[in-house]
Short mmCIF file of C-alpha atoms in Angstrom, two decimals:
data_model
loop_
_atom_site.label_atom_id
_atom_site.label_comp_id
_atom_site.label_asym_id
_atom_site.label_seq_id
_atom_site.Cartn_x
_atom_site.Cartn_y
_atom_site.Cartn_z
CA MET A 1 -18.97 9.32 53.02
CA LYS A 2 -21.52 6.67 53.91
CA ILE A 3 -20.82 2.95 53.85
CA LEU A 4 -22.97 2.47 50.73
CA ASP A 5 -21.03 5.09 48.76
CA LYS A 6 -17.73 3.53 49.82
CA TYR A 7 -18.93 0.08 48.79
CA LEU A 8 -20.17 1.24 45.36
CA LEU A 9 -17.03 3.28 44.73
CA LYS A 10 -14.77 0.36 45.69
CA THR A 11 -16.73 -2.04 43.47
CA PHE A 12 -16.60 0.37 40.53
CA LEU A 13 -12.91 1.23 40.94
CA ILE A 14 -11.80 -2.41 41.02
CA THR A 15 -13.79 -3.17 37.87
CA PHE A 16 -12.70 0.08 36.18
CA ALA A 17 -9.00 -0.49 36.91
CA THR A 18 -9.14 -4.06 35.61
CA VAL A 19 -10.99 -3.11 32.42
CA PHE A 20 -8.75 -0.08 31.81
CA VAL A 21 -5.53 -2.11 32.06
CA ILE A 22 -6.85 -4.83 29.74
CA LEU A 23 -8.12 -2.38 27.12
CA PHE A 24 -4.97 -0.26 27.36
CA PHE A 25 -2.84 -3.33 26.73
CA ILE A 26 -4.98 -4.26 23.72
CA PHE A 27 -4.67 -0.77 22.21
CA ILE A 28 -0.91 -0.76 22.85
CA LEU A 29 -0.66 -3.99 20.87
CA GLN A 30 -2.60 -2.28 18.10
CA THR A 31 -0.10 0.60 18.15
CA VAL A 32 2.79 -1.84 17.91
CA TRP A 33 1.08 -3.50 14.96
CA LEU A 34 0.55 -0.17 13.18
CA PHE A 35 4.20 0.84 13.56
CA ILE A 36 5.75 -2.62 13.27
CA ALA A 37 7.47 -1.60 10.03
CA GLU A 38 9.34 1.13 11.93
CA LEU A 39 10.33 -1.17 14.80
CA ALA A 40 11.08 -4.55 13.25
CA GLY A 41 14.35 -5.49 11.63
CA LYS A 42 16.10 -2.18 12.31
CA ASP A 43 18.27 -3.12 15.28
CA LEU A 44 16.54 -0.77 17.70
CA ASP A 45 17.56 -1.47 21.26
CA PHE A 46 15.00 -2.11 23.98
CA ALA A 47 15.27 1.41 25.44
CA LEU A 48 14.36 3.05 22.12
CA VAL A 49 11.37 0.73 21.65
CA ILE A 50 10.11 1.52 25.17
CA LYS A 51 10.59 5.23 24.54
CA PHE A 52 8.68 4.91 21.28
CA LEU A 53 5.76 3.21 23.06
CA LEU A 54 5.77 5.67 25.98
CA PHE A 55 5.35 8.60 23.62
CA SER A 56 2.49 6.82 21.81
CA MET A 57 0.58 5.82 24.97
CA PRO A 58 -1.15 9.15 25.82
CA ARG A 59 -2.87 9.30 22.41
CA ILE A 60 -4.63 6.04 23.33
CA ILE A 61 -6.31 7.49 26.44
CA PRO A 62 -9.18 9.27 24.56
CA LEU A 63 -10.22 5.86 23.19
CA VAL A 64 -9.62 3.70 26.26
CA LEU A 65 -11.02 5.95 28.99
CA PRO A 66 -14.66 6.35 27.77
CA LEU A 67 -14.85 2.68 26.80
CA SER A 68 -13.48 1.62 30.20
CA ILE A 69 -16.03 3.78 32.03
CA LEU A 70 -18.86 2.39 29.90
CA LEU A 71 -17.90 -1.25 30.36
CA ALA A 72 -17.08 -0.87 34.07
CA SER A 73 -20.43 0.86 34.67
CA ILE A 74 -22.41 -1.87 32.92
CA MET A 75 -20.51 -4.64 34.71
CA SER A 76 -20.64 -3.03 38.17
CA PHE A 77 -24.33 -2.11 38.14
CA GLY A 78 -25.20 -5.33 36.30
CA ASN A 79 -23.57 -7.36 39.09
CA LEU A 80 -25.41 -5.36 41.76
CA ALA A 81 -28.75 -5.89 40.01
CA GLU A 82 -28.05 -9.58 39.29
CA ASN A 83 -27.24 -10.26 42.96
CA TYR A 84 -30.40 -8.42 44.09
CA GLU A 85 -28.35 -5.79 45.91
CA PHE A 86 -30.30 -3.05 44.17
CA ALA A 87 -33.52 -4.69 45.30
CA ALA A 88 -32.24 -4.55 48.88
CA MET A 89 -31.32 -0.87 48.44
CA LYS A 90 -34.73 0.00 47.04
CA SER A 91 -36.49 -1.86 49.84
CA SER A 92 -34.49 0.34 52.25
CA GLY A 93 -35.69 3.47 50.45
CA ILE A 94 -32.48 4.10 48.46
CA SER A 95 -33.18 5.00 44.83
CA LEU A 96 -30.89 4.42 41.87
CA GLN A 97 -30.17 8.15 41.66
CA ARG A 98 -29.00 8.14 45.29
CA ALA A 99 -26.83 5.09 44.64
CA MET A 100 -25.23 6.81 41.64
CA ARG A 101 -24.54 10.07 43.48
CA GLY A 102 -21.09 9.18 44.85
CA LEU A 103 -19.95 7.64 41.57
CA THR A 104 -21.26 10.65 39.66
CA ILE A 105 -19.00 12.93 41.70
CA PHE A 106 -16.06 10.61 41.00
CA ILE A 107 -16.80 10.58 37.25
CA LEU A 108 -17.06 14.38 37.23
CA LEU A 109 -13.60 14.60 38.81
CA LEU A 110 -12.30 12.02 36.33
CA SER A 111 -13.74 14.11 33.47
CA VAL A 112 -11.89 17.19 34.72
CA VAL A 113 -8.67 15.17 34.92
CA ALA A 114 -9.31 13.85 31.39
CA PHE A 115 -9.74 17.42 30.12
CA PHE A 116 -6.43 18.61 31.61
CA PHE A 117 -4.76 15.43 30.38
CA ALA A 118 -6.04 16.08 26.84
CA ASN A 119 -5.02 19.74 27.02
CA ASN A 120 -1.53 19.35 28.47
CA VAL A 121 -0.16 15.81 28.44
CA ILE A 122 -1.38 14.59 25.04
CA PRO A 123 -0.05 17.61 23.03
CA TYR A 124 3.36 17.28 24.69
CA ALA A 125 3.46 13.52 24.10
CA GLU A 126 2.31 13.98 20.50
CA TYR A 127 5.09 16.49 19.90
CA LYS A 128 7.69 14.15 21.38
CA PHE A 129 6.26 11.14 19.52
CA ILE A 130 6.33 12.76 16.09
CA ASN A 131 9.77 14.29 16.58
CA PHE A 132 11.08 10.98 17.89
CA ARG A 133 9.90 9.27 14.70
CA LYS A 134 11.39 11.99 12.53
CA ASN A 135 14.73 12.17 14.35
CA ILE A 136 15.22 8.52 15.27
CA ALA A 137 17.76 8.25 12.45
CA GLN A 138 20.00 10.70 14.28
CA VAL A 139 19.95 8.39 17.31
CA LYS A 140 20.68 5.28 15.28
CA PRO A 141 21.11 5.97 11.54
CA ALA A 142 21.91 2.36 10.62
CA MET A 143 18.38 1.30 11.58
CA ALA A 144 17.01 1.99 8.08
CA ILE A 145 19.43 -0.45 6.45
CA THR A 146 18.75 -4.17 6.87
CA GLU A 147 21.39 -6.82 6.27
CA GLY A 148 21.04 -9.00 3.18
CA GLN A 149 18.28 -7.05 1.43
CA PHE A 150 17.74 -3.77 -0.38
CA SER A 151 16.48 -0.94 1.84
CA ASP A 152 14.75 2.10 0.38
CA VAL A 153 16.62 5.17 1.66
CA GLY A 154 15.52 8.36 -0.07
CA PHE A 155 16.96 8.39 -3.59
CA TYR A 156 18.96 5.21 -2.98
CA ASN A 157 18.35 1.48 -2.61
CA ILE A 158 21.09 0.17 -0.34
CA LYS A 159 22.07 -3.43 0.36
CA VAL A 160 24.81 -4.51 2.77
CA ASN A 161 26.09 -8.01 3.52
CA LYS A 162 26.98 -7.23 7.13
CA LYS A 163 26.71 -4.46 9.71
CA SER A 164 29.11 -4.19 12.60
CA GLY A 165 30.39 -1.70 15.12
CA LYS A 166 28.75 -0.24 18.23
CA ASP A 167 25.67 1.15 16.45
CA GLY A 168 25.92 -0.93 13.28
CA ASN A 169 27.51 1.99 11.43
CA THR A 170 30.31 -0.07 9.85
CA LEU A 171 29.07 -1.67 6.62
CA THR A 172 30.62 -4.47 4.56
CA GLY A 173 29.74 -5.60 1.01
CA ILE A 174 27.79 -2.54 -0.11
CA THR A 175 25.63 -2.34 -3.24
CA ILE A 176 23.77 0.89 -4.02
CA HIS A 177 21.25 1.56 -6.77
CA LYS A 178 20.64 5.26 -7.35
CA LYS A 179 17.13 6.08 -8.52
CA SER A 180 16.69 8.02 -11.73
CA ASN A 181 15.36 11.57 -11.45
CA ILE A 182 12.89 10.95 -14.29
CA GLY A 183 11.51 7.75 -12.78
CA ASP A 184 12.73 5.24 -15.40
CA GLY A 185 14.53 2.89 -13.04
CA SER A 186 18.09 2.82 -11.79
CA LYS A 187 20.78 4.15 -14.12
CA THR A 188 23.62 4.21 -11.56
CA VAL A 189 25.07 1.36 -9.49
CA ILE A 190 27.74 1.80 -6.83
CA LYS A 191 29.59 -1.16 -5.30
CA ALA A 192 32.06 -0.86 -2.44
CA ARG A 193 34.01 -3.28 -0.29
CA ASP A 194 33.14 -1.49 2.96
CA GLY A 195 31.94 1.82 4.30
CA GLU A 196 30.81 3.79 7.32
CA LEU A 197 27.76 5.82 8.32
CA ILE A 198 28.67 9.14 9.97
CA SER A 199 25.97 11.32 11.57
CA SER A 200 25.61 14.03 14.18
CA GLU A 201 22.61 15.03 16.28
CA LYS A 202 23.33 18.65 15.36
CA SER A 203 23.30 17.95 11.63
CA SER A 204 20.45 16.93 9.35
CA ILE A 205 22.84 15.27 6.87
CA LEU A 206 24.01 11.67 7.07
CA GLN A 207 27.31 10.83 5.39
CA LEU A 208 27.85 7.40 3.84
CA VAL A 209 31.61 7.05 3.29
CA LEU A 210 32.48 4.23 0.84
CA ASN A 211 35.91 2.66 0.49
CA ASN A 212 37.48 0.75 -2.44
CA GLY A 213 34.69 0.44 -4.92
CA ASN A 214 33.41 1.04 -8.43
CA TYR A 215 30.87 3.44 -9.91
CA TYR A 216 28.77 2.24 -12.87
CA GLU A 217 26.46 4.51 -14.88
CA ASP A 218 24.33 3.65 -17.90
CA LEU A 219 24.81 5.92 -20.92
CA ILE A 220 22.08 6.85 -23.38
CA PRO A 221 23.58 7.36 -26.89
CA LYS A 222 22.14 10.06 -29.10
CA LYS A 223 21.73 7.56 -31.95
CA TYR A 224 18.84 5.18 -31.37
CA GLU A 225 20.57 2.22 -33.05
CA ASP A 226 23.46 2.46 -30.56
CA ARG A 227 21.18 2.07 -27.56
CA ASN A 228 20.85 -1.69 -28.05
CA LYS A 229 24.54 -2.00 -27.17
CA LEU A 230 23.72 -0.81 -23.60
CA PRO A 231 26.89 1.25 -23.12
CA PHE A 232 27.96 2.29 -19.62
CA ALA A 233 30.74 4.17 -17.88
CA LYS A 234 32.85 2.66 -15.12
CA SER A 235 35.09 4.40 -12.65
CA SER A 236 36.99 3.24 -9.58
CA PHE A 237 37.44 5.07 -6.31
CA LYS A 238 39.40 4.68 -3.09
CA LYS A 239 36.98 6.83 -1.12
CA TYR A 240 33.56 8.16 -2.09
CA THR A 241 31.10 10.09 0.11
CA ILE A 242 27.32 10.20 -0.32
CA ASN A 243 25.27 12.77 1.60
CA ILE A 244 21.76 11.63 2.56
CA ASP A 245 19.00 13.72 4.09
CA LEU A 246 18.10 12.21 7.47
CA SER A 247 14.42 12.90 6.91
CA GLN A 248 14.64 10.60 3.88
CA LEU A 249 16.55 7.98 5.86
CA ASN A 250 13.76 7.78 8.40
CA LYS A 251 11.02 7.96 5.83
CA VAL A 252 7.71 6.93 7.41
CA ASN A 253 4.17 6.67 6.18
CA VAL A 254 2.17 9.39 7.87
CA ASP A 255 -1.36 10.63 7.39
CA GLU A 256 -2.76 14.13 7.54
CA ASN A 257 -3.24 13.95 11.28
CA ASN A 258 0.40 13.31 12.09
CA ILE A 259 3.36 15.25 10.77
CA ALA A 260 1.38 17.25 8.23
CA ASN A 261 -0.76 18.90 10.91
CA THR A 262 0.45 20.25 14.23
CA ASN A 263 -3.01 20.77 15.77
CA THR A 264 -2.66 17.70 18.00
CA MET A 265 0.45 19.24 19.60
CA LEU A 266 -1.24 22.43 20.78
CA THR A 267 -3.02 23.39 23.99
CA LEU A 268 -6.21 25.46 24.07
CA SER A 269 -4.39 28.79 24.35
CA GLU A 270 -2.00 27.83 21.56
CA LEU A 271 -4.90 26.68 19.39
CA ASN A 272 -6.70 30.00 19.94
CA TYR A 273 -3.60 31.94 18.93
CA THR A 274 -2.95 29.72 15.91
CA LEU A 275 -6.58 29.85 14.75
CA ASP A 276 -6.57 33.64 14.94
CA SER A 277 -3.46 33.76 12.74
CA LEU A 278 -4.79 31.19 10.27
CA LYS A 279 -8.14 32.97 9.86
CA LYS A 280 -6.47 36.35 9.34
CA ASN A 281 -4.12 34.83 6.78
CA TYR A 282 -7.06 33.15 5.02
CA LYS A 283 -9.05 36.40 4.75
CA THR A 284 -5.97 38.36 3.66
CA GLU A 285 -5.25 35.87 0.88
CA ILE A 286 -8.83 36.04 -0.41
CA ILE A 287 -8.76 39.86 -0.51
CA SER A 288 -5.30 39.92 -2.09
CA TYR A 289 -6.22 37.41 -4.77
CA SER A 290 -9.49 39.17 -5.63
CA GLU A 291 -7.56 42.41 -6.15
CA ASN A 292 -4.89 40.70 -8.25
CA ILE A 293 -7.40 38.87 -10.42
CA ASN A 294 -9.16 42.15 -11.22
CA LEU A 295 -5.88 43.64 -12.39
CA ARG A 296 -5.13 40.57 -14.52
CA THR A 297 -8.45 40.72 -16.39
CA GLY A 298 -7.55 43.99 -18.16
CA ILE A 299 -6.38 43.91 -21.78
CA SER A 300 -2.86 45.14 -22.34
CA SER A 301 -2.69 48.40 -24.27
CA ASN A 302 0.78 47.83 -25.75
CA ASN A 303 0.84 48.05 -29.55
CA ILE A 304 -2.74 46.97 -30.15
CA TYR A 305 -4.86 50.11 -29.82
CA ASN A 306 -5.67 52.21 -32.83
CA ASP A 307 -3.96 55.58 -32.74
CA LYS A 308 -7.05 57.10 -34.33
CA ALA A 309 -9.33 55.70 -31.66
CA GLU A 310 -11.71 58.20 -30.18
CA PRO A 311 -10.70 59.83 -26.89
CA LYS A 312 -11.93 58.26 -23.66
CA SER A 313 -14.14 61.26 -23.04
CA LYS A 314 -16.32 60.28 -25.98
CA LYS A 315 -18.96 57.61 -25.85
CA ILE A 316 -17.67 54.10 -26.51
CA PRO A 317 -19.58 52.33 -29.32
CA ASP A 318 -21.51 49.13 -28.66
CA ASN A 319 -19.17 47.15 -30.88
CA ILE A 320 -15.84 48.28 -29.47
CA LEU A 321 -13.90 45.99 -31.81
CA SER A 322 -15.01 48.16 -34.75
CA LEU A 323 -12.40 50.70 -33.63
CA TYR A 324 -9.59 48.30 -34.66
CA THR A 325 -8.32 46.70 -37.80
CA ASN A 326 -8.76 42.98 -38.48
CA GLU A 327 -5.17 42.25 -37.44
CA GLN A 328 -5.67 44.17 -34.19
CA LYS A 329 -8.99 42.40 -33.58
CA SER A 330 -7.27 39.02 -34.01
CA GLU A 331 -4.50 40.06 -31.60
CA ILE A 332 -7.00 41.32 -29.01
CA LEU A 333 -9.07 38.13 -29.17
CA LYS A 334 -5.96 35.96 -28.80
CA ILE A 335 -4.90 37.93 -25.74
CA ALA A 336 -8.40 37.74 -24.29
CA SER A 337 -8.56 33.97 -24.84
CA SER A 338 -5.12 33.51 -23.30
CA ASN A 339 -6.12 35.65 -20.32
CA VAL A 340 -9.29 33.62 -19.77
CA VAL A 341 -7.39 30.31 -19.82
CA SER A 342 -4.66 31.68 -17.55
CA THR A 343 -7.23 33.14 -15.16
CA ASN A 344 -9.13 29.85 -14.99
CA TYR A 345 -5.93 27.98 -14.13
CA SER A 346 -5.10 30.59 -11.52
CA ILE A 347 -8.60 30.38 -10.01
CA ASP A 348 -8.46 26.57 -9.86
CA ALA A 349 -5.04 26.59 -8.21
CA THR A 350 -6.09 29.26 -5.71
CA LYS A 351 -9.32 27.39 -5.00
CA VAL A 352 -7.36 24.22 -4.12
CA ASN A 353 -4.97 26.26 -1.97
CA LEU A 354 -7.82 27.97 -0.12
CA GLU A 355 -9.62 24.65 0.40
CA ASN A 356 -6.46 23.18 1.95
CA LYS A 357 -6.13 26.20 4.22
CA GLN A 358 -9.79 25.87 5.24
CA LYS A 359 -9.22 22.18 6.02
CA ASN A 360 -6.26 23.17 8.17
CA ILE A 361 -8.43 25.68 10.05
CA ASN A 362 -11.16 23.04 10.48
CA ASN A 363 -8.64 20.55 11.85
CA HIS A 364 -7.47 23.07 14.44
CA VAL A 365 -11.06 23.85 15.45
CA LEU A 366 -11.79 20.11 15.77
CA ALA A 367 -8.70 19.68 17.93
CA PHE A 368 -9.97 22.54 20.11
CA TYR A 369 -13.37 20.90 20.71
CA ASP A 370 -11.90 17.40 21.08
CA LYS A 371 -10.45 18.36 24.45
CA PHE A 372 -13.96 19.08 25.73
CA VAL A 373 -15.54 16.10 23.98
CA ILE A 374 -13.35 13.56 25.80
CA ALA A 375 -14.35 15.06 29.18
CA TYR A 376 -18.04 15.02 28.29
CA ALA A 377 -17.79 11.51 26.82
CA CYS A 378 -16.62 10.14 30.19
CA LEU A 379 -19.72 11.54 31.92
CA MET A 380 -22.06 10.47 29.12
CA MET A 381 -20.73 6.91 29.02
CA PHE A 382 -21.29 6.57 32.76
CA PHE A 383 -24.93 7.64 32.44
CA ILE A 384 -25.36 5.15 29.60
CA GLY A 385 -23.56 2.25 31.28
CA ALA A 386 -24.86 2.51 34.87
CA PRO A 387 -28.61 2.54 34.01
CA LEU A 388 -28.08 -0.07 31.28
CA GLY A 389 -26.39 -2.42 33.75
CA ALA A 390 -29.24 -1.94 36.22
CA ILE A 391 -31.79 -2.70 33.50
CA ILE A 392 -30.22 -5.79 31.90
CA ARG A 393 -29.22 -7.19 35.33
CA LYS A 394 -26.21 -9.04 33.96
CA GLY A 395 -22.64 -8.73 35.19
CA GLY A 396 -19.46 -10.47 34.13
CA LEU A 397 -17.90 -10.31 30.67
CA GLY A 398 -20.72 -11.68 28.53
CA LEU A 399 -23.67 -9.47 27.71
CA PRO A 400 -22.06 -6.27 29.12
CA ILE A 401 -19.20 -6.51 26.62
CA ILE A 402 -21.64 -6.86 23.72
CA PHE A 403 -23.59 -3.76 24.76
CA ALA A 404 -20.43 -1.79 25.53
CA VAL A 405 -18.79 -2.63 22.21
CA LEU A 406 -21.94 -1.80 20.21
CA ILE A 407 -22.41 1.55 21.96
CA PHE A 408 -18.75 2.52 21.76
CA ILE A 409 -18.43 1.52 18.08
CA SER A 410 -21.48 3.67 17.34
CA PHE A 411 -19.94 6.57 19.27
CA HIS A 412 -16.55 6.20 17.56
CA PHE A 413 -18.07 5.78 14.08
CA ILE A 414 -20.31 8.84 14.42
CA ASN A 415 -17.41 10.83 15.84
CA THR A 416 -15.09 9.87 12.97
CA PHE A 417 -17.83 10.44 10.38
CA GLY A 418 -18.62 13.89 11.78
CA LYS A 419 -14.96 14.90 11.83
CA ARG A 420 -14.41 13.79 8.25
CA ILE A 421 -17.38 15.83 7.03
CA ALA A 422 -16.25 18.83 9.07
CA GLN A 423 -12.72 18.57 7.65
CA GLU A 424 -14.15 18.75 4.13
CA ASN A 425 -16.23 21.78 5.19
CA GLY A 426 -19.48 19.82 4.84
CA MET A 427 -20.61 21.01 8.26
CA SER A 428 -19.29 23.27 11.00
CA PRO A 429 -16.38 21.85 13.02
CA PHE A 430 -18.46 22.36 16.19
CA MET A 431 -21.16 20.00 14.90
CA GLY A 432 -18.58 17.56 13.57
CA ALA A 433 -16.82 17.30 16.93
CA TRP A 434 -19.99 17.11 19.03
CA MET A 435 -22.20 15.05 16.69
CA SER A 436 -21.63 11.74 18.50
CA SER A 437 -22.31 13.36 21.88
CA PHE A 438 -25.51 15.02 20.63
CA ILE A 439 -26.79 11.71 19.24
CA LEU A 440 -25.98 9.54 22.28
CA THR A 441 -26.97 12.02 25.00
CA PRO A 442 -30.72 11.31 24.50
CA LEU A 443 -29.91 7.59 24.94
CA ALA A 444 -28.22 8.37 28.28
CA ILE A 445 -31.25 10.40 29.41
CA LEU A 446 -33.69 7.69 28.27
CA LEU A 447 -31.81 4.86 29.99
CA THR A 448 -31.45 6.85 33.21
CA TYR A 449 -35.19 7.61 33.18
CA ARG A 450 -36.19 4.00 32.53
CA ALA A 451 -33.81 2.60 35.15
CA THR A 452 -34.95 5.13 37.76
CA ASN A 453 -38.61 4.27 37.18
CA ASP A 454 -38.01 0.48 37.00
CA ILE A 455 -38.98 0.27 33.33
CA GLY A 456 -37.33 -2.44 31.25
CA LEU A 457 -35.04 -1.84 28.33
CA ILE A 458 -37.84 -2.59 25.86
CA ASN A 459 -41.52 -2.49 26.72
CA THR A 460 -42.67 -5.70 25.05
CA ASP A 461 -46.33 -4.95 25.78
CA VAL A 462 -46.26 -2.10 23.28
CA ILE A 463 -45.17 -4.55 20.56
CA LEU A 464 -47.09 -7.68 21.61
CA SER A 465 -50.42 -6.06 22.58
CA PRO A 466 -51.48 -5.08 19.01
CA ILE A 467 -50.45 -8.53 17.76
CA GLN A 468 -52.54 -10.22 20.47
CA LYS A 469 -55.56 -8.10 19.54
CA ILE A 470 -55.21 -9.11 15.89
CA PHE A 471 -55.02 -12.79 16.81
CA LYS A 472 -58.12 -12.48 19.03
CA LYS A 473 -60.09 -10.98 16.13
CA LEU A 474 -58.88 -13.59 13.67
CA PHE A 475 -59.28 -16.52 16.04
CA PRO A 476 -62.00 -15.67 18.57
CA SER A 477 -62.15 -18.03 21.52
CA LYS A 478 -65.10 -20.45 21.61
CA LYS A 479 -67.07 -20.63 24.85
#
């Protein structure tokens, strides 16, 4: 490797490493902010918090890596152009393309690494991250209950005055409001002097054992006038056990891209296998439903046909209802109307089910292409950032950050917009995943062309020349 390539690579790597660490730290803070409700006030020890963050870090790489390459490229080549180092290279017969050759090879290798990272590391980390969030209650079940305030735990609102013990599983001063099944508030209140949370990593059930307490339940009299008296039943207990589903204890707000869908946890081979199964299941369900709906559209022949009706071998009259009495006609029309309504409901329900299955297929296809998009985005951002830095001739953290943020926001917005449309089946998942790359690739080609041929970012002569001609005609110079 020549001295020039070593110098450019060293300059780029120092800038890239600095930018990557700063941006990664910023995005980690954003992750902490998004999941602060799961981390704060739940007595999680430092090791669990670190484990939580470690599992969430790989999902940040697809955002940080392209942006870091873009910003580092603009800053590095902007500094070289600002310090007239490019001018010295060109005077020595070294073109911009030659200067970019060594870095291009490095970015290609980095793109390959990004692809394997997206295909192997991110799915594994996503699997561990989601399961860690779902099963964190088994590690420390008392985390969902905060001292001195009511905590929403599945079908219960639980308040404790104090938590003690090694993992905070010993509770004192317990008040529990049990939610009503029909959604009209709390009809049952349980108060206990103390209690204990008992859980096992092998079990999905958490036991809340209460000691020395009372059980209060509101009663609803059959007579309306007695309801104003607000009667209730009270019972005392020495020991009372409540079983709580651990998935309800660790109830978290998740979107469709997290626990609902597993596409982010799969590698390319697993996605191919899953997509094949999903598509076969989708086609099978369509065929099965079409056959069932044809069978359901027939009119039942039980007790409504006229015994004197003509045999099937004879020609059926145009007005087939004339074969039946008025009572039979009324019965047939009622059945037909009921069948139409029932069929419409069935079609609507099946349509929603098929749309959800198609969305699931689209999400898996998008996850498949995303692994290639991140690799291509690294290369594309380099060919946008390097020529742009050479053109604007500004290094540092001022103008380069503005350009980098504008370009990356455009890329991220188009990418998100395309995916959303593809999820709703508004366009093919291939176009949805690659839309941002297709739109910004011409920009990379244009900037590379203009930087290679020493053309500015904007040719002001094209804009100012017509204006100057108009002014000369309007205000001719006097000799």
